[in-house]
Structure formats: C-alpha cells, structure tokens
Protein backbone atom coordinates (compact mmCIF):
# COMPACT_ATOMS: atom_id res chain seq x y z
CA THR A 1 -49.18 -39.35 1.74
CA ALA A 2 -49.86 -35.92 3.20
CA LEU A 3 -51.01 -34.69 -0.21
CA GLY A 4 -53.68 -37.37 -0.52
CA GLY A 5 -51.82 -40.34 -1.96
CA GLN A 6 -52.90 -42.88 0.62
CA GLN A 7 -54.88 -44.89 -1.90
CA GLU A 8 -51.83 -45.66 -4.04
CA GLN A 9 -48.88 -46.19 -1.74
CA VAL A 10 -46.22 -47.00 -4.30
CA LEU A 11 -43.15 -45.47 -2.65
CA LEU A 12 -41.07 -47.87 -0.60
CA PRO A 13 -40.69 -45.57 2.44
CA VAL A 14 -44.46 -45.16 2.60
CA LEU A 15 -44.96 -48.91 2.22
CA ILE A 16 -42.49 -49.58 5.04
CA LEU A 17 -44.23 -47.19 7.42
CA SER A 18 -47.61 -48.62 6.47
CA SER A 19 -46.41 -52.19 7.07
CA VAL A 20 -45.18 -51.30 10.57
CA ARG A 21 -47.79 -48.81 11.81
CA ASP A 22 -50.99 -49.89 10.08
CA LEU A 23 -50.59 -53.58 9.31
CA GLY A 24 -48.09 -54.71 11.96
CA GLU A 25 -46.32 -56.88 9.37
CA PHE A 26 -42.71 -56.55 10.53
CA GLY A 27 -41.46 -59.24 8.15
CA ARG A 28 -42.88 -57.43 5.14
CA ALA A 29 -41.40 -54.15 6.37
CA GLY A 30 -38.01 -55.82 6.83
CA ALA A 31 -38.07 -57.23 3.30
CA GLN A 32 -39.00 -53.84 1.87
CA GLY A 33 -36.23 -52.23 3.91
CA VAL A 34 -33.68 -54.73 2.59
CA LEU A 35 -34.77 -53.97 -0.97
CA LEU A 36 -34.39 -50.23 -0.43
CA LEU A 37 -31.05 -50.75 1.33
CA THR A 38 -29.75 -52.87 -1.56
CA VAL A 39 -30.59 -50.17 -4.08
CA SER A 40 -28.90 -47.56 -1.88
CA LEU A 41 -25.75 -49.65 -1.47
CA LEU A 42 -25.52 -50.11 -5.22
CA GLY A 43 -25.82 -46.37 -5.70
CA LEU A 44 -23.18 -45.74 -3.04
CA ALA A 45 -20.86 -48.26 -4.71
CA VAL A 46 -21.27 -46.50 -8.07
CA LEU A 47 -20.61 -43.11 -6.47
CA THR A 48 -17.51 -44.39 -4.70
CA ARG A 49 -16.27 -46.00 -7.91
CA LEU A 50 -16.75 -42.91 -10.04
CA GLY A 51 -15.56 -40.12 -7.77
CA GLY A 52 -15.38 -41.21 -4.17
CA LEU A 53 -16.83 -39.45 -1.17
CA SER A 54 -13.87 -37.15 -0.57
CA SER A 55 -15.82 -34.21 -2.00
CA ILE A 56 -18.00 -34.28 1.12
CA TYR A 57 -15.16 -34.04 3.63
CA GLY A 58 -12.14 -33.10 1.53
CA GLY A 59 -11.49 -29.91 3.44
CA VAL A 60 -9.32 -27.02 2.31
CA ALA A 61 -6.93 -29.06 0.18
CA ALA A 62 -9.71 -30.71 -1.80
CA ARG A 63 -11.50 -27.40 -2.32
CA ARG A 64 -8.32 -25.87 -3.69
CA ALA A 65 -7.79 -28.83 -5.98
CA ARG A 66 -11.23 -28.58 -7.51
CA ARG A 67 -11.54 -26.15 -10.37
CA PRO A 68 -14.70 -24.86 -11.98
CA GLY A 69 -15.74 -26.50 -15.22
CA VAL A 70 -15.52 -24.98 -18.65
CA ALA A 71 -19.11 -23.74 -18.61
CA ALA A 72 -18.68 -22.14 -15.18
CA ARG A 73 -15.46 -20.38 -16.21
CA ARG A 74 -17.03 -19.05 -19.39
CA TRP A 75 -20.13 -17.88 -17.54
CA GLY A 76 -18.00 -16.06 -14.99
CA ALA A 77 -15.95 -14.43 -17.71
CA LEU A 78 -19.10 -13.48 -19.61
CA THR A 79 -20.79 -11.96 -16.57
CA TYR A 80 -18.06 -10.19 -14.68
CA SER A 81 -14.96 -9.99 -16.84
CA PRO A 82 -14.04 -6.51 -18.13
CA ARG A 83 -13.06 -8.12 -21.41
CA MET A 84 -16.54 -8.83 -22.63
CA GLY A 85 -15.56 -7.29 -25.95
CA ALA A 86 -13.67 -10.44 -26.85
CA THR A 87 -16.96 -12.32 -26.86
CA PHE A 88 -19.53 -9.80 -28.04
CA GLY A 89 -17.43 -7.40 -30.12
CA TRP A 90 -18.97 -3.97 -30.52
CA LEU A 91 -22.06 -4.93 -28.49
CA SER A 92 -19.99 -5.18 -25.31
CA GLU A 93 -19.05 -1.54 -25.63
CA ARG A 94 -22.61 -0.61 -24.80
CA ALA A 95 -23.27 -0.30 -21.10
CA ALA A 96 -26.84 -1.52 -21.62
CA VAL A 97 -25.61 -4.96 -22.74
CA VAL A 98 -23.34 -5.31 -19.73
CA GLY A 99 -26.14 -4.23 -17.41
CA PHE A 100 -28.58 -6.65 -19.03
CA VAL A 101 -26.28 -9.66 -18.64
CA ARG A 102 -25.48 -8.86 -15.02
CA GLY A 103 -29.13 -8.09 -14.29
CA ALA A 104 -30.20 -11.42 -15.79
CA HIS A 105 -27.65 -13.16 -13.57
CA ALA A 106 -28.99 -11.37 -10.48
CA VAL A 107 -32.58 -12.26 -11.40
CA LEU A 108 -31.64 -15.91 -11.85
CA VAL A 109 -29.92 -16.04 -8.46
CA GLY A 110 -32.86 -14.28 -6.82
CA ALA A 111 -35.34 -16.72 -8.40
CA ILE A 112 -33.35 -19.69 -7.09
CA LEU A 113 -33.21 -18.24 -3.58
CA LEU A 114 -36.95 -17.52 -3.66
CA PHE A 115 -37.65 -21.07 -4.82
CA LEU A 116 -35.64 -22.42 -1.89
CA ALA A 117 -37.08 -20.11 0.76
CA ALA A 118 -40.72 -19.76 -0.31
CA PRO A 119 -42.01 -23.10 1.10
CA THR A 120 -40.50 -22.28 4.49
CA ILE A 121 -41.58 -18.66 4.61
CA ALA A 122 -45.12 -19.52 3.47
CA ALA A 123 -45.88 -21.08 6.85
CA ILE A 124 -45.70 -17.71 8.60
CA PRO A 125 -48.47 -15.84 6.71
CA ALA A 126 -50.60 -19.00 6.69
CA SER A 127 -50.38 -19.17 10.48
CA LEU A 128 -51.61 -15.60 10.96
CA THR A 129 -55.12 -16.33 9.72
CA SER A 130 -58.09 -15.61 11.93
CA GLY A 131 -60.15 -18.35 10.31
CA THR A 132 -60.39 -22.03 11.16
CA PHE A 133 -59.00 -23.43 7.91
CA LEU A 134 -55.44 -23.40 6.65
CA GLY A 135 -54.84 -21.53 3.43
CA LEU A 136 -53.19 -18.66 1.58
CA PRO A 137 -53.80 -15.79 1.58
CA PRO A 138 -54.92 -15.71 5.23
CA ARG A 139 -58.44 -14.62 6.08
CA GLY A 140 -57.77 -11.79 8.46
CA LEU A 141 -54.79 -11.46 10.76
CA SER A 142 -54.65 -12.99 14.22
CA LEU A 143 -52.21 -14.64 16.65
CA ARG A 144 -54.85 -17.01 18.02
CA TRP A 145 -53.17 -20.11 16.61
CA TYR A 146 -49.83 -19.25 18.16
CA GLN A 147 -51.67 -18.93 21.45
CA THR A 148 -53.20 -22.35 20.82
CA VAL A 149 -49.81 -23.95 20.20
CA LEU A 150 -48.29 -22.36 23.31
CA THR A 151 -51.20 -23.11 25.65
CA ASP A 152 -52.87 -26.30 24.40
CA PRO A 153 -51.72 -29.26 26.57
CA THR A 154 -51.21 -31.57 23.61
CA TRP A 155 -48.96 -29.07 21.82
CA THR A 156 -47.01 -28.08 24.94
CA SER A 157 -46.45 -31.75 25.73
CA ALA A 158 -45.11 -32.35 22.21
CA ILE A 159 -42.82 -29.31 22.46
CA THR A 160 -41.51 -30.46 25.84
CA THR A 161 -40.86 -33.97 24.54
CA SER A 162 -39.00 -32.66 21.51
CA LEU A 163 -36.79 -30.43 23.66
CA VAL A 164 -36.13 -33.16 26.22
CA VAL A 165 -34.85 -35.58 23.59
CA SER A 166 -33.26 -33.11 21.13
CA ILE A 167 -30.99 -31.18 23.49
CA PRO A 168 -29.17 -34.26 24.91
CA ALA A 169 -28.93 -35.73 21.40
CA ALA A 170 -27.32 -32.53 20.08
CA LEU A 171 -24.81 -32.51 22.94
CA LEU A 172 -23.93 -36.18 22.48
CA ALA A 173 -23.66 -35.86 18.70
CA THR A 174 -21.33 -32.86 19.01
CA ILE A 175 -19.09 -34.58 21.56
CA LEU A 176 -18.90 -37.79 19.54
CA GLY A 177 -18.48 -35.84 16.31
CA PHE A 178 -15.57 -33.88 17.79
CA CYS A 179 -13.84 -37.06 18.99
CA ALA A 180 -14.40 -38.79 15.65
CA ALA A 181 -13.19 -35.78 13.65
CA LEU A 182 -10.11 -35.44 15.86
CA THR A 183 -9.25 -39.08 15.27
CA LEU A 184 -9.96 -38.71 11.56
CA VAL A 185 -7.70 -35.66 11.12
CA ARG A 186 -4.86 -36.75 13.41
CA GLY A 187 -4.83 -40.48 12.77
CA TYR A 188 -6.06 -43.37 10.64
CA ALA A 189 -4.39 -41.94 7.53
CA LYS A 190 -4.48 -45.24 5.66
CA ALA A 191 -8.08 -46.04 6.49
CA ARG A 192 -9.39 -42.47 6.45
CA SER A 193 -11.79 -42.94 3.55
CA ALA A 194 -13.33 -46.11 4.97
CA TYR A 195 -13.52 -44.57 8.46
CA MET A 196 -15.27 -41.45 7.20
CA THR A 197 -17.66 -43.45 5.03
CA PHE A 198 -18.61 -45.52 8.07
CA LEU A 199 -19.27 -42.36 10.08
CA LEU A 200 -21.47 -40.94 7.33
CA LEU A 201 -23.57 -44.07 6.86
CA PRO A 202 -26.60 -42.68 8.78
CA MET A 203 -26.66 -39.83 6.26
CA LEU A 204 -25.90 -41.92 3.17
CA MET A 205 -28.39 -44.68 3.85
CA PRO A 206 -32.16 -44.20 3.50
CA HIS A 207 -33.50 -42.62 6.64
CA VAL A 208 -36.48 -44.94 6.81
CA VAL A 209 -34.22 -48.02 6.68
CA THR A 210 -32.06 -46.75 9.54
CA ALA A 211 -35.17 -45.88 11.54
CA LEU A 212 -36.63 -49.34 10.88
CA GLY A 213 -33.43 -51.06 12.02
CA LEU A 214 -33.34 -48.95 15.18
CA PHE A 215 -36.99 -49.80 15.79
CA PHE A 216 -36.23 -53.53 15.71
CA VAL A 217 -33.16 -53.08 17.94
CA THR A 218 -35.02 -51.05 20.56
CA ILE A 219 -37.73 -53.70 20.68
CA ALA A 220 -35.11 -56.43 21.11
CA VAL A 221 -33.40 -54.66 24.03
CA GLY A 222 -36.63 -53.51 25.67
CA GLN A 223 -36.18 -49.77 25.10
CA ALA A 224 -38.88 -49.19 22.50
CA PHE A 225 -41.36 -46.34 23.00
CA THR A 226 -39.11 -44.50 25.46
CA GLU A 227 -37.39 -41.12 25.43
CA ARG A 228 -34.07 -42.91 25.79
CA ALA A 229 -34.60 -44.59 22.43
CA LEU A 230 -35.31 -41.23 20.79
CA VAL A 231 -32.14 -39.71 22.28
CA ILE A 232 -30.00 -42.58 20.98
CA ALA A 233 -31.59 -42.48 17.55
CA TYR A 234 -31.37 -38.70 17.23
CA THR A 235 -27.71 -38.82 18.26
CA LEU A 236 -27.08 -41.30 15.45
CA PHE A 237 -28.96 -39.21 12.89
CA ALA A 238 -27.15 -35.98 13.87
CA LEU A 239 -23.69 -37.50 14.14
CA PRO A 240 -22.75 -37.26 10.41
CA THR A 241 -23.48 -33.53 10.32
CA SER A 242 -21.38 -32.96 13.43
CA VAL A 243 -18.53 -35.01 11.99
CA ILE A 244 -18.52 -33.01 8.74
CA VAL A 245 -18.60 -29.65 10.55
CA MET A 246 -15.89 -30.57 13.04
CA THR A 247 -13.68 -32.23 10.41
CA ALA A 248 -13.79 -29.18 8.17
CA SER A 249 -12.84 -26.97 11.13
CA LEU A 250 -10.04 -29.23 12.38
CA GLN A 251 -8.48 -29.46 8.92
CA GLY A 252 -7.88 -25.71 9.02
CA PHE A 253 -6.74 -25.69 12.64
CA ASP A 254 -3.22 -24.45 13.45
CA TRP A 255 -1.77 -27.41 15.31
CA ASP A 256 1.35 -25.43 16.21
CA LEU A 257 -0.74 -23.85 18.97
CA ASP A 258 -1.48 -27.27 20.41
CA ARG A 259 2.17 -28.28 20.19
CA ALA A 260 3.19 -25.02 21.88
CA ALA A 261 0.83 -25.71 24.77
CA GLN A 262 2.14 -29.26 24.98
CA SER A 263 5.74 -28.00 25.11
CA LEU A 264 4.78 -25.79 28.05
CA GLY A 265 3.63 -28.83 30.01
CA ALA A 266 -0.11 -28.73 29.37
CA GLY A 267 -1.82 -32.10 29.52
CA TRP A 268 -4.43 -33.30 27.04
CA SER A 269 -7.33 -32.13 29.19
CA GLN A 270 -5.81 -28.67 29.63
CA ARG A 271 -5.11 -28.37 25.91
CA LEU A 272 -8.66 -29.46 25.20
CA ARG A 273 -10.23 -26.93 27.57
CA HIS A 274 -7.93 -23.98 26.97
CA VAL A 275 -6.77 -24.38 23.36
CA LEU A 276 -8.91 -26.64 21.17
CA VAL A 277 -12.42 -25.90 22.39
CA PRO A 278 -12.03 -22.08 22.64
CA LEU A 279 -10.48 -21.83 19.17
CA LEU A 280 -13.05 -24.23 17.71
CA ARG A 281 -16.01 -22.51 19.41
CA PRO A 282 -17.66 -21.44 16.12
CA ALA A 283 -17.56 -25.01 14.79
CA VAL A 284 -18.88 -26.37 18.09
CA LEU A 285 -21.78 -23.92 18.05
CA VAL A 286 -22.62 -24.73 14.42
CA SER A 287 -22.46 -28.43 15.19
CA LEU A 288 -24.77 -28.01 18.19
CA LEU A 289 -27.19 -25.96 16.13
CA PHE A 290 -27.43 -28.35 13.20
CA ALA A 291 -27.52 -31.41 15.46
CA PHE A 292 -30.39 -29.87 17.41
CA LEU A 293 -32.29 -28.98 14.24
CA THR A 294 -31.77 -32.48 12.87
CA SER A 295 -33.08 -34.02 16.07
CA TYR A 296 -35.96 -31.61 16.61
CA THR A 297 -37.34 -32.06 13.09
CA GLU A 298 -36.92 -35.84 12.76
CA LEU A 299 -40.18 -37.58 11.87
CA ILE A 300 -39.78 -41.20 10.71
CA PHE A 301 -38.36 -42.77 13.87
CA ALA A 302 -40.58 -40.58 16.04
CA LEU A 303 -43.58 -41.96 14.17
CA LEU A 304 -42.47 -45.51 14.95
CA MET A 305 -41.95 -44.60 18.63
CA GLN A 306 -45.20 -42.64 18.95
CA THR A 307 -47.43 -43.30 21.95
CA VAL A 308 -50.09 -41.27 23.73
CA THR A 309 -47.48 -39.71 26.01
CA LEU A 310 -44.48 -39.82 23.62
CA THR A 311 -45.29 -37.47 20.76
CA THR A 312 -42.87 -34.97 19.27
CA VAL A 313 -43.71 -31.76 17.42
CA PRO A 314 -43.12 -33.22 13.91
CA VAL A 315 -45.38 -36.18 14.75
CA LYS A 316 -48.04 -33.83 16.11
CA MET A 317 -47.85 -31.78 12.91
CA TRP A 318 -47.96 -34.91 10.74
CA THR A 319 -51.04 -36.35 12.41
CA GLY A 320 -52.67 -32.93 12.25
CA ILE A 321 -52.09 -32.78 8.50
CA LEU A 322 -53.55 -36.24 7.96
CA TYR A 323 -56.62 -35.93 10.16
CA GLY A 324 -57.50 -32.26 10.13
CA ILE A 325 -55.60 -29.38 8.59
CA SER A 326 -55.65 -26.76 11.31
CA PRO A 327 -53.82 -23.40 11.19
CA ALA A 328 -52.17 -24.48 14.43
CA ILE A 329 -49.90 -26.66 12.28
CA ALA A 330 -48.72 -23.60 10.39
CA ALA A 331 -48.24 -21.78 13.69
CA ALA A 332 -46.02 -24.58 14.96
CA ALA A 333 -44.07 -24.45 11.71
CA GLY A 334 -43.80 -20.67 12.02
CA LEU A 335 -42.38 -21.00 15.52
CA MET A 336 -39.80 -23.47 14.23
CA VAL A 337 -38.82 -21.09 11.42
CA VAL A 338 -38.48 -18.14 13.80
CA ALA A 339 -36.53 -20.21 16.34
CA THR A 340 -34.18 -21.47 13.62
CA GLY A 341 -33.58 -17.96 12.32
CA ALA A 342 -32.91 -16.70 15.84
CA ALA A 343 -30.47 -19.55 16.48
CA PHE A 344 -28.57 -18.72 13.30
CA ALA A 345 -28.48 -15.04 14.25
CA VAL A 346 -27.14 -15.79 17.74
CA SER A 347 -24.57 -18.17 16.28
CA ALA A 348 -23.41 -15.49 13.84
CA LEU A 349 -23.09 -12.92 16.63
CA ILE A 350 -21.09 -15.33 18.78
CA ARG A 351 -18.80 -16.21 15.87
CA ARG A 352 -18.19 -12.53 15.18
CA GLY A 353 -17.19 -11.94 18.80
CA PRO A 354 -17.01 -8.68 20.71
CA ARG A 355 -15.83 -5.58 18.93
CA PRO A 356 -12.42 -4.27 19.97
CA VAL A 357 -12.53 -1.20 22.21
CA SER A 358 -10.87 1.77 20.56
C-alpha cells in the first residue's frame, strides 16, 4: 500500500485493514481474518507434522543433535579444510586458488550482510537532506528534520505515546516470559510441546488476525482506543520473544546453584532475587530490549486504535508516507535505528561486565 498499490488491494492483510478502517465492515473483516487464520493453521499443522516446532526452542540439546547437511559439510571442507588437495588435486597446491575460494566466501557473506542492513541504514543519509522531499542521495546536509521530529508537537506526542505504552509492555512481557519459561523448563514435561506452541501462537499466527481479534475484544469490554489496550496488546505480541529468550537461557542454567541456596534455607523469593535474576541478567536485558523494540515498532494494532490523541510513532510514519513523504519520516526512522544500536551496545557492555582489577 505504501508503494502505491491502493488501487488493487489484493493482499488479505490489506483487505482486512481496509474493511475495518475505511469501510467499517467488521463482518467482512472477520470473514477475511478467518480465511487467513485457516490458511495459517493448515501451514502450522503441516510444519508440526513434518518436523515439529522444537527447532525454535530446542535449546542446547537440540542444537547439539542437529548436524549440518551434506552440502554444508562439503562447503566447509572446501573453504577451510587444509586438505583441499583431495578435491582439487594439483590446483589446491596453489595459494591463489585457496585465496580465491576463501575470498569468494567472504564476498558472499558480505553481500548478504549488506542486503540485510542496507534498507535500515538508508534511512540515515536520507534524513540528512536539507531539501523538502525525501530521496537518495540527499540534497545537501542538514539536521533540520531531526529538529522537526524532536520539537514538533505531533511528533513529540507520538514519541511520548509510544514510550508510555512500550515500556510497561516490555516489563510485563519479560516478567510473564520468565514465569512461563521457568514453568516450561522445570515442569510440564509431558505437555511441553503443546504448552510452548500455545505460548508462541501470537508469533505463529498472522499478526493482522491477532490484532483484529484484539480489536473486537477491546470494543466488547469497553477498552478500545485507550493506552491500556495498547499495553495489553503489545505485551501479547512481545511475549513469544521473551519466552524464547528466557527458555534458551534457563535450559543452560546450572540448577545446582539454586539447590545449594535452597539447602541453606533460602526461600523462593530469596533464590529469585539473589540467584536466578542476577545470573540470568543478560537474558533479562535481552528480553527487555527485544520486547521493547517489538512494542515500539508495532503498526497494525496501533492503526486500529488510532485516534487524534492516541498515535504512536509507527502510525505517524505510516500516515506520513501515505499522505506526504517528508524527510521527517526518515529522521524518525534514523532516530529509531540509532536508539536500537545504542541499546544493543549498552546491552553488550552490561553482559560483558566490569573488567577484573589486576
């Protein structure tokens, strides 16, 4: 839709949003959501039948059990094995051949990383333009659009709303994810797969269908178009990521430490505060970070909840793209990129911890 496809809305998520926001036909949107949900459930059933979902949350044991395929093993042997002569004969004795193969591998990896990062990084130079139209390369260099984002009342209101609803959602998702992961690792052995699948449903199901269902529920309970509804929805959307992060960390946790504390008379609250949480601090920080990013960048449900006074940053950017492409949109995206990079850097420093004094 943002690229100009409003005349031929053939994708189901676009049709669902159009039915709710533009036409007000909730019945049509519900039928389209059921159709999309049915297709997703069939795909999930096929995936579960073929290989299961254990690869998502299998932990250390599952990672050790998985072995690279034949092609991966041969590629690794071809690229880095000192016995390249067994494959190439006399050609492998030439250093140029070895350097070429390893160089080609490095170029391929670099091209993939550039492909992944370029769309995100492109927002920064586009936001530095001094002109009034968004484009690359920028026409002159200026920080005027960052000043606009940080001083314009509509942008500052959107930033405040996003922070107000994203921070509590990240905290709630991390707390619930920790409790769910603890129960998953320490109990429910027989129903572990079903339990985990249920926890991951907000991630496995189409986002627009979940948002549509939450929209109908909030209307039914009288909480639609409120910040409370956004907090609840964002907690639900961020919960699967928190569960995966905390489960992976708890599966590698040394439970002898917890049993030692228990043998010394520590209660569950003391063990939680002085043993589990300090040792799991890196996982807690990562969970908070990803839960916050998931909440802060959510668009679909925020579009359904949008009002004059309840507008988040993604919704502000979306409406700006549709009705007038201003460089301020790129500036807002640039701020999000910089903030995300800074959060990752701080998380890495905290995980590394203080250096020992010699």
